[in-house]
Coordinates of C-alpha atoms in Angstrom, one line a residue:
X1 CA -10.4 -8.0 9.1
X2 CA -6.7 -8.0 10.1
X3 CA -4.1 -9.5 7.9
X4 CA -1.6 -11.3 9.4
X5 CA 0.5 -13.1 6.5
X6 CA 1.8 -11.3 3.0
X7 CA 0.3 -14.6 1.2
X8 CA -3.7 -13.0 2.9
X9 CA -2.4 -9.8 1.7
X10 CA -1.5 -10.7 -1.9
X11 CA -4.6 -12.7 -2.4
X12 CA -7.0 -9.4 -1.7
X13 CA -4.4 -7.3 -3.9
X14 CA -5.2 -10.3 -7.0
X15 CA -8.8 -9.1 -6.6
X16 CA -8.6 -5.4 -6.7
X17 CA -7.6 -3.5 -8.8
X18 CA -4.1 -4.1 -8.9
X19 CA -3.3 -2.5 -12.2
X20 CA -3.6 1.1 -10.9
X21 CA -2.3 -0.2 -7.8
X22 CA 0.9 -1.4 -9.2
X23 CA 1.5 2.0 -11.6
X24 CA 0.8 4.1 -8.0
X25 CA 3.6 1.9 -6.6
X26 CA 5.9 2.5 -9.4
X27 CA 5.5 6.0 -9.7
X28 CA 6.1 6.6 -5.7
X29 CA 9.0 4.2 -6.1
X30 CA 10.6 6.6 -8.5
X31 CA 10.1 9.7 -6.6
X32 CA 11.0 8.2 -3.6
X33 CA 12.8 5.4 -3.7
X34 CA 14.1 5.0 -0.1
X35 CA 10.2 5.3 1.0
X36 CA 9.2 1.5 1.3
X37 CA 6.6 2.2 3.4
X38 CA 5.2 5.4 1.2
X39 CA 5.0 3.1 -1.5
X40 CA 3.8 -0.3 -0.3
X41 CA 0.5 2.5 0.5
X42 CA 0.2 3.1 -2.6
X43 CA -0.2 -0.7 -3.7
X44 CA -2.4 -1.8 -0.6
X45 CA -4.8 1.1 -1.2
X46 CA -6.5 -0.7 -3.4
X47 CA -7.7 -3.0 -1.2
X48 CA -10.6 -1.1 0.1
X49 CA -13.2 -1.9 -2.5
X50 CA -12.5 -5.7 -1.8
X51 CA -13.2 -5.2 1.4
X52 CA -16.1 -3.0 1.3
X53 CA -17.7 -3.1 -2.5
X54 CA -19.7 0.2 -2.9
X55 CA -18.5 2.1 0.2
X56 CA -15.6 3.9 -1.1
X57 CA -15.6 5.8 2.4
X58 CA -15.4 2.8 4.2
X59 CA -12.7 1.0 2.2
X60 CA -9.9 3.4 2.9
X61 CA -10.4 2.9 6.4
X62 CA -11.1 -0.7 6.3
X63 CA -8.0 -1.2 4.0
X64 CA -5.7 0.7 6.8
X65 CA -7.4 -1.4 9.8
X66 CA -6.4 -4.4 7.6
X67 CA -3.3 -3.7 6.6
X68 CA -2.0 -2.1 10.4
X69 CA -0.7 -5.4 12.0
X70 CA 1.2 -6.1 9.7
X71 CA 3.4 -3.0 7.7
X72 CA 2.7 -0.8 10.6
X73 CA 0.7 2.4 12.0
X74 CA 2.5 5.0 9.1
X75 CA 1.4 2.7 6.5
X76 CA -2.1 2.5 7.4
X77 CA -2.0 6.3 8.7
X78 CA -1.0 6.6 4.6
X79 CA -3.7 4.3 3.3
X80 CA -6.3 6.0 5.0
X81 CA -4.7 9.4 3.7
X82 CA -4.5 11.3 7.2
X83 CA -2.6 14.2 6.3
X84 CA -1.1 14.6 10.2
X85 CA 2.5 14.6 10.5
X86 CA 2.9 12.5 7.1
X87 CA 0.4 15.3 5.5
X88 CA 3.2 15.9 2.7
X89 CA 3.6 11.9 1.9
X90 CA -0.2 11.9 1.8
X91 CA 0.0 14.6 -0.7
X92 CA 2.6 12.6 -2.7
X93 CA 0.3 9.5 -2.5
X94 CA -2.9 11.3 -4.1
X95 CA -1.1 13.1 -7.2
X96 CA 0.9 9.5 -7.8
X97 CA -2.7 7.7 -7.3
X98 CA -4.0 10.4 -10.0
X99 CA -1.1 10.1 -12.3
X100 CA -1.4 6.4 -12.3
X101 CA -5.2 6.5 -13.9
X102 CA -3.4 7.9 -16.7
X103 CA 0.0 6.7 -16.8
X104 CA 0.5 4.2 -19.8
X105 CA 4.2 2.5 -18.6
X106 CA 4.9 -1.4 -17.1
X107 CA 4.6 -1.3 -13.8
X108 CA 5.7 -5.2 -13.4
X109 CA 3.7 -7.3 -11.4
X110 CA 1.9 -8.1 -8.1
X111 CA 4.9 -10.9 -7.5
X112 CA 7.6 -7.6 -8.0
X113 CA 6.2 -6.4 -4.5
X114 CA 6.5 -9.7 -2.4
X115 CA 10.1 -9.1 -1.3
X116 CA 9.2 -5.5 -0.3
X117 CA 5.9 -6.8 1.2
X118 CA 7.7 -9.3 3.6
X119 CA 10.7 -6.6 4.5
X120 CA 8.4 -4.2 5.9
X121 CA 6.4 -7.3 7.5
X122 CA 9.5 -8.5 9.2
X123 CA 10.5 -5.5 10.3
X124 CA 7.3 -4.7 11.9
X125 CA 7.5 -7.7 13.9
X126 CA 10.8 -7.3 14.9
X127 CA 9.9 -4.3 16.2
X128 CA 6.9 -5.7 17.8
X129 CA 8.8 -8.2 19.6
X130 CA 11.4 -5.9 21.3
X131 CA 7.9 -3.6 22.8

């Protein structure tokens, strides 16, 4: 599956589990709050067992193939956690994922992300269309 809007995109974040989701987002936004990109990977990760139920192995690279058209190659290189040249960022993604199955803050909601979501988005296809 290969998203093409932020609306397709919201609707599978809805049905995962956005709660850890949205504390993985926060805590990457607060370590690193220039990172957009770092960060929208840590609230799309959790798409993976939507896509796949019961194939955790299969989600994370199902949730990157899905996500790839439209925040970009470093975002799903992050979602599917290929340490490669972004092997630090991948780091950074884990321990936030960890800390956020803890974590007991507000984290906001889904509708927080959308601006950020459709940023990226744009500027993936702006990018696009000058290739």
């Amino acid at each position: 599956m290969e998203l093409r809007s932020v609306e397709e995109l919201m609707d599978l974040l809805y049905a995962g589990r956005h709660r850890h989701a949205l504390r993985t987002a926060a805590l990457l936004r607060r370590s690193r709050p220039a990172d957009k990109e770092l960060q929208l990977a840590g609230l799309v990760r959790g798409i993976g067992p939507v896509l796949c139920p019961g194939d955790e192995a299969a989600g994370a690279g199902s949730a990157a193939e899905a996500v790839r058209p439209l925040l970009g190659e470093r975002v799903a290189r992050l979602v599917r956690a290929d340490a490669g040249p972004a092997g630090d960022d991948v780091l950074r993604l884990r321990q936030a994922e960890e800390e956020g199955r803890t974590a007991a803050f507000d984290a906001g909601v889904l509708e927080d992300w959308r601006t950020v979501l459709e940023l990226v988005a744009a500027g993936r296809c702006r990018l696009g269309a000058v290739d």
